[in-house]
XYZ file of C-alpha atoms in Angstrom:
571
model
C 16.093 67.738 -76.499
C 16.515 68.809 -72.909
C 19.690 68.408 -70.904
C 19.626 67.408 -67.252
C 15.931 67.966 -66.454
C 16.842 68.041 -62.790
C 13.795 70.048 -61.867
C 11.602 67.298 -63.240
C 8.493 68.174 -61.284
C 8.918 71.885 -62.024
C 9.338 71.300 -65.725
C 6.243 69.130 -65.794
C 4.218 71.742 -63.963
C 5.284 74.473 -66.382
C 4.582 72.273 -69.378
C 8.003 72.691 -70.976
C 9.340 69.117 -70.894
C 8.457 68.632 -74.552
C 9.607 72.113 -75.457
C 13.252 71.031 -75.365
C 16.346 73.045 -74.590
C 15.073 76.228 -76.183
C 12.031 76.233 -73.926
C 14.231 75.544 -70.925
C 16.439 78.470 -71.845
C 13.405 80.729 -71.958
C 12.825 79.904 -68.324
C 16.466 80.656 -67.445
C 17.476 77.027 -67.006
C 20.439 76.809 -69.364
C 23.710 78.560 -69.988
C 24.663 78.661 -66.299
C 28.256 78.332 -65.178
C 28.954 74.774 -64.008
C 31.089 75.483 -60.971
C 31.057 74.413 -57.344
C 30.487 78.033 -56.349
C 27.398 78.277 -58.509
C 26.106 74.996 -57.175
C 26.609 76.037 -53.587
C 25.029 79.411 -54.173
C 21.799 78.010 -55.559
C 18.901 77.398 -53.198
C 18.584 73.789 -52.081
C 14.927 74.019 -53.067
C 15.991 73.830 -56.720
C 17.727 70.494 -56.179
C 16.086 67.057 -56.174
C 14.162 66.209 -53.028
C 16.505 64.891 -50.357
C 19.617 66.388 -51.944
C 21.392 69.715 -51.627
C 23.749 72.050 -53.423
C 26.598 70.779 -51.238
C 25.996 67.176 -52.366
C 26.556 68.238 -55.964
C 29.475 70.505 -55.085
C 31.223 67.514 -53.507
C 30.905 65.516 -56.740
C 31.904 65.688 -60.398
C 28.296 66.170 -61.473
C 27.296 69.429 -63.159
C 23.809 70.359 -62.014
C 23.117 73.389 -64.184
C 22.191 72.475 -67.782
C 25.147 72.190 -70.154
C 24.664 73.697 -73.597
C 28.227 74.069 -74.905
C 28.667 70.592 -76.380
C 31.933 70.284 -78.314
C 31.378 66.811 -79.747
C 28.645 64.207 -80.079
C 28.922 60.403 -80.316
C 26.284 57.666 -80.528
C 26.316 54.086 -79.214
C 23.810 51.421 -78.264
C 25.027 51.322 -74.661
C 26.956 53.930 -72.704
C 28.542 52.725 -69.459
C 29.742 55.268 -66.909
C 32.449 53.745 -64.739
C 35.218 51.238 -65.506
C 35.234 49.070 -62.410
C 33.789 45.916 -60.873
C 30.342 46.576 -62.370
C 31.312 48.630 -65.393
C 33.657 46.209 -67.162
C 31.249 43.244 -67.007
C 28.641 45.622 -68.455
C 30.951 46.669 -71.308
C 31.977 43.116 -72.160
C 28.394 41.884 -72.035
C 27.310 44.641 -74.427
C 30.004 43.543 -76.864
C 29.061 39.894 -76.495
C 25.430 40.770 -77.234
C 26.464 42.555 -80.425
C 25.969 46.136 -79.222
C 28.207 49.152 -79.732
C 29.442 50.488 -76.404
C 31.378 53.370 -74.907
C 32.741 53.496 -71.371
C 33.423 56.774 -69.559
C 35.851 56.590 -66.662
C 36.623 59.421 -64.243
C 40.091 58.065 -63.475
C 42.976 57.674 -65.956
C 42.650 53.891 -65.667
C 40.138 51.206 -64.724
C 39.833 50.780 -60.954
C 38.332 48.119 -58.680
C 38.644 46.711 -55.180
C 38.337 43.217 -53.764
C 39.981 39.990 -54.795
C 37.415 37.726 -56.419
C 33.746 36.985 -56.899
C 31.094 34.536 -55.818
C 27.711 33.301 -57.009
C 25.126 30.536 -56.786
C 25.426 27.770 -59.365
C 21.832 26.904 -60.239
C 22.814 23.709 -62.060
C 24.245 22.345 -58.797
C 21.585 23.677 -56.420
C 18.076 22.491 -55.670
C 15.174 24.855 -56.297
C 14.159 24.831 -52.646
C 17.800 25.116 -51.633
C 18.086 28.488 -53.374
C 14.993 29.695 -51.524
C 16.419 28.463 -48.214
C 19.651 30.296 -49.033
C 17.654 33.477 -49.692
C 15.936 33.157 -46.330
C 19.300 32.671 -44.618
C 20.568 35.829 -46.352
C 17.553 37.722 -45.015
C 18.262 36.482 -41.515
C 21.942 37.439 -41.714
C 20.847 40.977 -42.613
C 18.269 41.187 -39.799
C 15.571 40.800 -42.465
C 16.173 44.306 -43.858
C 16.720 43.032 -47.407
C 15.448 44.115 -50.795
C 14.206 40.708 -51.900
C 13.892 41.720 -55.568
C 17.631 42.374 -55.664
C 18.409 39.329 -53.532
C 16.550 37.112 -55.998
C 18.313 38.852 -58.896
C 21.630 37.859 -57.313
C 20.562 34.327 -56.450
C 19.403 33.457 -59.954
C 22.101 35.174 -62.029
C 25.295 35.366 -59.954
C 26.491 31.815 -60.619
C 26.359 32.263 -64.376
C 28.136 35.604 -63.974
C 30.891 34.059 -61.846
C 31.490 31.286 -64.366
C 31.361 33.827 -67.211
C 33.855 36.079 -65.401
C 36.319 33.186 -65.197
C 36.110 32.830 -68.991
C 36.393 36.579 -69.592
C 39.410 36.939 -67.325
C 41.170 34.084 -69.120
C 40.424 35.662 -72.491
C 41.815 38.948 -71.178
C 45.074 37.297 -70.116
C 44.424 37.543 -66.380
C 42.922 34.159 -65.434
C 41.796 33.419 -61.888
C 44.563 32.360 -59.547
C 42.010 29.873 -58.261
C 38.449 28.841 -59.124
C 36.442 26.473 -56.978
C 33.036 25.486 -55.670
C 31.584 25.203 -52.178
C 28.649 23.031 -51.215
C 26.091 23.955 -48.553
C 23.667 21.345 -47.236
C 20.299 22.364 -45.793
C 17.512 20.378 -44.208
C 15.408 17.836 -46.105
C 18.086 17.102 -48.685
C 18.164 20.623 -50.105
C 21.473 22.243 -51.029
C 23.242 25.107 -52.783
C 26.573 25.214 -54.572
C 28.615 28.395 -54.698
C 31.094 29.167 -57.476
C 34.073 31.344 -56.615
C 37.044 32.938 -58.335
C 40.128 34.510 -56.783
C 41.657 36.918 -59.269
C 45.245 37.005 -58.062
C 46.490 37.688 -54.542
C 47.162 40.967 -52.742
C 48.188 43.414 -54.001
C 47.343 41.924 -57.416
C 43.580 41.532 -57.311
C 40.414 42.893 -58.927
C 42.225 46.134 -59.735
C 44.547 44.323 -62.106
C 41.599 42.267 -63.314
C 39.545 45.235 -64.497
C 42.553 46.834 -66.170
C 43.083 43.622 -68.138
C 39.366 43.476 -68.946
C 39.416 47.107 -70.093
C 42.257 46.439 -72.516
C 40.482 43.330 -73.729
C 37.214 45.242 -74.233
C 39.036 47.898 -76.231
C 40.574 45.204 -78.444
C 37.045 43.935 -79.140
C 35.777 47.357 -80.191
C 34.677 49.146 -77.029
C 35.536 52.832 -76.938
C 37.158 53.613 -73.580
C 37.239 57.264 -72.497
C 39.554 57.741 -69.529
C 39.801 60.918 -67.441
C 36.291 61.625 -68.725
C 33.719 61.584 -65.933
C 30.035 61.450 -66.724
C 28.691 64.731 -65.381
C 25.111 65.034 -66.581
C 22.369 62.867 -68.053
C 20.486 63.780 -71.211
C 16.736 63.237 -71.355
C 14.099 63.476 -74.021
C 10.890 63.723 -72.039
C 11.024 60.961 -69.445
C 13.582 58.858 -71.306
C 17.307 59.068 -70.636
C 18.944 59.236 -74.047
C 22.573 59.812 -73.167
C 25.150 61.275 -70.838
C 27.495 64.236 -71.079
C 31.129 63.560 -70.304
C 33.746 66.120 -69.383
C 36.941 65.592 -71.352
C 40.453 66.158 -70.075
C 40.615 69.571 -71.737
C 37.409 70.674 -70.019
C 35.192 70.375 -73.081
C 31.895 68.513 -72.993
C 31.076 65.472 -75.124
C 27.529 64.180 -75.489
C 27.329 60.390 -75.636
C 23.981 59.338 -77.059
C 22.696 55.947 -75.913
C 20.242 54.286 -78.282
C 19.374 51.590 -75.742
C 20.466 52.672 -72.274
C 22.912 54.449 -70.002
C 24.413 52.141 -67.355
C 25.691 54.044 -64.306
C 28.482 52.041 -62.646
C 30.188 54.893 -60.819
C 30.543 53.345 -57.361
C 29.390 54.556 -53.973
C 29.434 57.948 -52.234
C 31.991 57.457 -49.448
C 34.123 60.440 -50.556
C 31.194 62.852 -50.766
C 31.375 64.479 -47.346
C 27.970 66.081 -47.633
C 26.231 62.815 -48.535
C 28.024 60.871 -45.799
C 26.988 63.466 -43.213
C 23.398 63.119 -44.399
C 22.975 59.406 -45.106
C 25.610 57.815 -42.806
C 26.544 60.388 -40.134
C 27.999 57.769 -37.779
C 30.781 57.208 -40.343
C 31.721 60.846 -40.868
C 34.882 60.683 -38.716
C 36.224 57.440 -40.188
C 38.827 57.471 -42.950
C 37.829 56.110 -46.361
C 39.772 53.382 -48.113
C 38.833 54.610 -51.574
C 39.167 57.955 -53.346
C 36.984 59.856 -55.812
C 33.846 57.840 -54.976
C 31.614 60.907 -54.831
C 28.198 59.479 -55.643
C 28.168 60.762 -59.216
C 25.756 58.137 -60.539
C 23.428 58.657 -57.593
C 23.354 62.411 -58.112
C 22.841 62.183 -61.867
C 20.006 59.710 -61.301
C 18.404 61.974 -58.699
C 18.542 64.853 -61.158
C 16.695 62.652 -63.644
C 13.917 61.886 -61.160
C 15.338 59.063 -59.040
C 15.464 58.911 -55.263
C 17.780 57.514 -52.596
C 17.151 54.195 -50.853
C 15.931 54.645 -47.277
C 18.506 55.171 -44.533
C 20.344 53.685 -42.721
C 22.658 52.538 -45.384
C 24.656 49.352 -45.261
C 28.418 49.717 -45.236
C 31.614 47.677 -45.151
C 34.331 48.564 -42.630
C 37.524 46.561 -43.049
C 41.129 46.121 -42.053
C 42.574 42.901 -43.402
C 45.880 44.556 -44.299
C 47.539 45.412 -40.967
C 47.366 41.726 -40.069
C 46.181 38.554 -41.792
C 42.559 37.689 -42.506
C 42.683 34.557 -40.343
C 43.346 36.695 -37.254
C 40.572 39.261 -37.596
C 37.822 37.708 -35.469
C 39.943 36.182 -32.696
C 38.958 37.973 -29.442
C 42.408 39.141 -28.324
C 42.799 42.022 -25.876
C 41.881 45.327 -27.551
C 43.238 48.708 -26.424
C 42.681 52.170 -27.828
C 45.297 54.665 -28.958
C 45.797 55.607 -25.321
C 46.669 52.009 -24.434
C 43.418 51.425 -22.522
C 41.020 48.530 -22.902
C 37.683 49.825 -24.208
C 35.405 46.963 -25.288
C 34.372 43.349 -25.023
C 36.499 41.808 -27.749
C 33.843 39.301 -28.870
C 33.029 41.552 -31.831
C 33.621 40.415 -35.457
C 35.706 42.719 -37.624
C 32.820 43.964 -39.765
C 31.164 45.252 -36.576
C 34.263 46.801 -34.983
C 33.202 50.258 -36.092
C 30.039 49.986 -34.015
C 32.227 50.054 -30.900
C 34.920 52.327 -32.282
C 32.572 55.136 -33.353
C 32.105 56.101 -29.703
C 35.805 56.848 -29.288
C 36.721 60.487 -28.731
C 39.266 60.626 -31.541
C 39.708 62.502 -34.787
C 39.810 59.121 -36.564
C 38.091 56.540 -34.325
C 39.100 53.632 -36.561
C 42.493 53.008 -34.942
C 43.123 50.586 -32.078
C 45.490 47.742 -31.152
C 45.039 44.038 -30.509
C 47.517 42.486 -28.078
C 48.481 38.830 -27.565
C 51.473 36.802 -26.443
C 53.555 34.135 -28.119
C 51.157 31.369 -27.032
C 48.504 32.817 -29.357
C 48.492 29.872 -31.779
C 47.705 27.332 -29.080
C 45.314 29.703 -27.304
C 43.297 30.685 -30.386
C 43.212 27.082 -31.613
C 41.720 25.989 -28.274
C 39.058 28.676 -28.793
C 38.064 27.110 -32.123
C 39.875 29.509 -34.469
C 42.547 28.811 -37.096
C 45.208 31.440 -36.402
C 48.053 32.314 -38.737
C 51.228 30.557 -37.656
C 54.107 32.551 -36.199
C 56.367 32.396 -39.249
C 53.590 33.491 -41.596
C 52.562 36.279 -39.233
C 56.077 37.709 -39.511
C 55.236 38.750 -43.105
C 52.990 41.416 -41.563
C 55.794 42.812 -39.373
C 57.462 45.680 -41.248
C 61.059 44.773 -42.080
C 60.896 41.269 -40.574
C 60.727 39.483 -43.927
C 62.565 40.599 -47.027
C 60.162 41.108 -49.950
C 57.091 39.536 -48.305
C 54.452 38.183 -50.677
C 50.677 38.346 -50.352
C 50.719 41.601 -48.357
C 50.492 45.301 -49.095
C 53.776 46.555 -47.664
C 52.525 50.089 -47.043
C 49.646 48.830 -44.879
C 51.076 45.967 -42.801
C 51.210 47.011 -39.138
C 51.896 43.970 -36.953
C 54.687 44.015 -34.362
C 56.596 41.502 -32.219
C 58.743 42.631 -29.299
C 60.443 41.102 -26.261
C 58.843 43.530 -23.816
C 55.570 45.422 -23.546
C 57.540 48.691 -23.379
C 59.092 47.950 -26.758
C 55.759 46.823 -28.180
C 54.051 50.026 -27.033
C 56.779 52.055 -28.702
C 56.335 50.118 -31.968
C 52.553 50.592 -31.825
C 52.835 54.273 -30.906
C 50.793 54.032 -27.714
C 51.689 54.940 -24.079
C 53.726 52.127 -22.510
C 52.546 52.720 -18.927
C 48.903 52.506 -19.968
C 49.468 49.379 -22.031
C 51.220 47.657 -19.133
C 48.393 48.622 -16.761
C 45.816 47.292 -19.230
C 47.664 43.987 -19.608
C 48.123 43.703 -15.835
C 44.402 44.266 -15.254
C 43.488 41.856 -18.052
C 45.701 39.158 -16.551
C 43.965 39.688 -13.192
C 40.592 39.124 -14.833
C 41.918 35.981 -16.505
C 43.180 34.687 -13.141
C 39.833 35.285 -11.440
C 37.999 33.635 -14.335
C 35.488 36.409 -14.893
C 35.654 39.581 -16.954
C 34.042 41.977 -14.504
C 35.087 44.957 -16.668
C 33.460 44.108 -20.019
C 31.882 40.663 -19.688
C 33.918 38.655 -22.179
C 33.162 34.953 -21.845
C 35.480 33.003 -19.580
C 36.441 30.644 -22.401
C 38.112 33.572 -24.206
C 40.151 34.745 -21.221
C 43.840 33.872 -21.582
C 46.630 35.855 -19.863
C 49.292 37.736 -21.810
C 52.482 36.473 -20.179
C 54.702 34.628 -22.676
C 57.189 36.799 -24.617
C 57.710 37.843 -27.292
C 54.561 39.961 -27.278
C 52.553 40.686 -30.391
C 50.384 43.616 -31.389
C 48.373 44.437 -34.501
C 47.721 48.142 -35.016
C 44.332 47.992 -36.721
C 42.987 50.825 -38.839
C 39.324 50.338 -39.618
C 38.298 52.388 -42.617
C 35.268 52.642 -44.841
C 35.631 50.162 -47.699
C 32.228 50.641 -49.305
C 28.798 52.145 -48.868
C 26.435 49.433 -50.040
C 23.269 51.439 -50.738
C 22.521 53.927 -53.476
C 19.832 55.209 -55.813
C 16.586 53.231 -55.763
C 16.258 50.608 -58.509
C 13.769 47.880 -59.355
C 14.409 44.145 -59.683
C 16.278 44.579 -62.972
C 18.389 47.528 -61.783
C 16.400 50.159 -63.659
C 16.435 53.455 -61.787
C 12.926 54.247 -60.552
C 11.138 57.491 -59.759
C 9.226 58.255 -56.577
C 6.213 56.366 -57.900
C 8.596 53.407 -58.376
C 8.134 53.541 -62.122
C 11.323 52.855 -64.119
C 12.974 55.822 -65.772
C 13.308 54.626 -69.387
C 16.849 54.159 -70.623
C 18.523 54.413 -67.212
C 20.133 51.665 -65.143
C 22.343 51.928 -62.053
C 24.487 49.000 -60.909
C 26.974 48.050 -58.207
C 27.119 49.805 -54.868
C 25.721 53.037 -56.297
C 22.390 51.266 -56.687
C 19.737 49.730 -54.495
C 19.885 48.089 -51.095
C 20.724 44.428 -51.568
C 21.768 44.334 -47.904
C 19.622 46.924 -46.151
C 21.070 46.186 -42.724
C 23.507 48.615 -41.146
C 26.492 46.331 -41.737
C 27.061 44.252 -44.858
C 26.649 40.590 -43.973
C 29.551 38.202 -44.545
C 27.105 35.313 -45.004
C 28.496 34.470 -48.451
C 32.133 35.164 -49.246
C 32.847 37.422 -52.225
C 29.155 38.257 -52.559
C 29.875 41.979 -52.610
C 32.052 41.832 -55.736
C 29.860 39.117 -57.190
C 26.739 41.249 -56.849
C 28.457 44.178 -58.558
C 29.556 42.013 -61.495
C 26.130 40.389 -61.765
C 24.211 43.662 -61.773
C 26.513 45.132 -64.430
C 26.231 42.115 -66.719
C 22.501 41.538 -66.467
C 21.435 45.189 -66.527
C 22.925 45.366 -70.026
C 21.190 42.149 -71.070
C 17.877 43.574 -69.873
C 18.509 46.914 -71.592
C 19.196 45.194 -74.908
C 16.645 42.380 -74.835
C 14.023 43.243 -72.227
C 14.832 39.877 -70.656
C 17.510 38.332 -68.429
C 18.770 35.615 -70.763
C 22.313 36.008 -72.142
C 22.956 34.914 -75.697
C 26.214 33.208 -74.699
C 25.755 31.946 -71.134
C 28.519 30.241 -69.213
C 27.587 26.749 -68.044
C 28.483 24.469 -65.186
C 29.387 21.714 -67.623
C 32.251 23.704 -69.127
C 33.211 25.276 -65.813
C 33.615 22.055 -63.838
C 35.768 20.613 -66.604
C 37.962 23.686 -66.951
C 41.644 23.271 -66.220
C 42.441 24.031 -62.596
C 38.841 24.164 -61.392
C 38.447 22.686 -57.905
C 35.145 21.010 -57.125
C 33.919 20.800 -53.569
C 34.741 17.431 -51.983
C 31.029 16.595 -51.749
C 30.527 17.209 -55.461
C 33.693 15.351 -56.417
C 32.721 12.337 -54.306
C 29.202 12.308 -55.738
C 30.454 12.497 -59.315
C 33.188 9.887 -58.820
């Protein structure tokens, strides 16, 4: 058996794929030191097409073949990654009667986000789902992998309802579960199911930790502080993965059915970011240790990266409340100067910010006065009220709930000088920017940046408010190429047997430059769905769970909120 046949084409051409590890050793391909120095020293020509030594050096993956295996274990399914995709994969394997191990790089399960979302087929019309798919394409400027979009559309609702049951069984039930109804033309419609797993800072992170404990109680073997570092192949088929234990020894985890790579994206791999998303290289990342391990292991097994540019999520819903993010208040940079037309939604802010001449271009301030509630309401928004906004002002509210205290960065001051000091920007420049902005409001035309007249309101009524935004990279939403069932494919788009990649380390569900917010909680929902159904496909060759969640039990569950349209129809 051959470990990490990363030079797949070379091995084929030399005829040693079937020769196994001994044949590989004869060609000098095994027994090399697995260190960053060795990886960097090797010629990039020896690495998979499109990747380099530096990509691997910036990850946990060991490129050179590993032959000093200290221990060997065998399971039906081996999942690499204990997060938003990985735990649904583990629990599904158990539910389907398979033995399963989960390797996790971190000492605990980790996830981001605060819920999930999916399409409930039982409460959607057939044409309505297709109309929804077309609307998703449009929201992504039509740069969508429709195989993956259909995968989500037809399996995400069941996953969402199943996740509500799993979270309850794990002792961490949703704080809220509900449905939303969307009407389309000609009587067609779609119903979305949603869960909110706690509120900030208790969210999907706590959820996956509860699910991990629950999975272990059901018989899953959880290996923490044990990253997957290299795939094992027998010919074309992936037959396992090598994990690196805490003590530095290597354990081979054989997978009778499949390896499921759920390792997350590549935002913390500087080399890969510079290559695949160079416009993001100066922005700070929200996550840590997301170094593209699953992508790099898949590439070494013959996979390839989805075409650039890669979709990403850039967020800051922590400095101030979510309800304030898209209101077009005056925006000034770290030098206190206005720099853009503020009619830009939050998930596109980085497109303007990336042109800033700053070490971290993701920082800027939004300024408004104490009339903001009335002003924003007249613009058609639903702003956070003044008392609730105080929770985001450091020190203003004792023990504020629903916020992350280390990240809140909203300020209220009697004067612009004081506000500038709180925000850490030059007071003279801020006052000049506000003065100029008020002049534009008075003349009724933004002759500096062209903001619509309806969004021009002067900043005159104290106290003055400012939110110091910090836009950072939340997720890269493209990864290794997969087919419509999340099997990793080679450059001929043939599936690599025994290998699946799920979550944001896989595919290009949203191929547009910026992840669309067309459907709330779709990002987490797609990760959960791909993890669950990849395992079902690996075990059965189909996409039919043995114990599906149903709308009938969901709608009657305690605390479930049906959309008003559905409730009125059923009354």
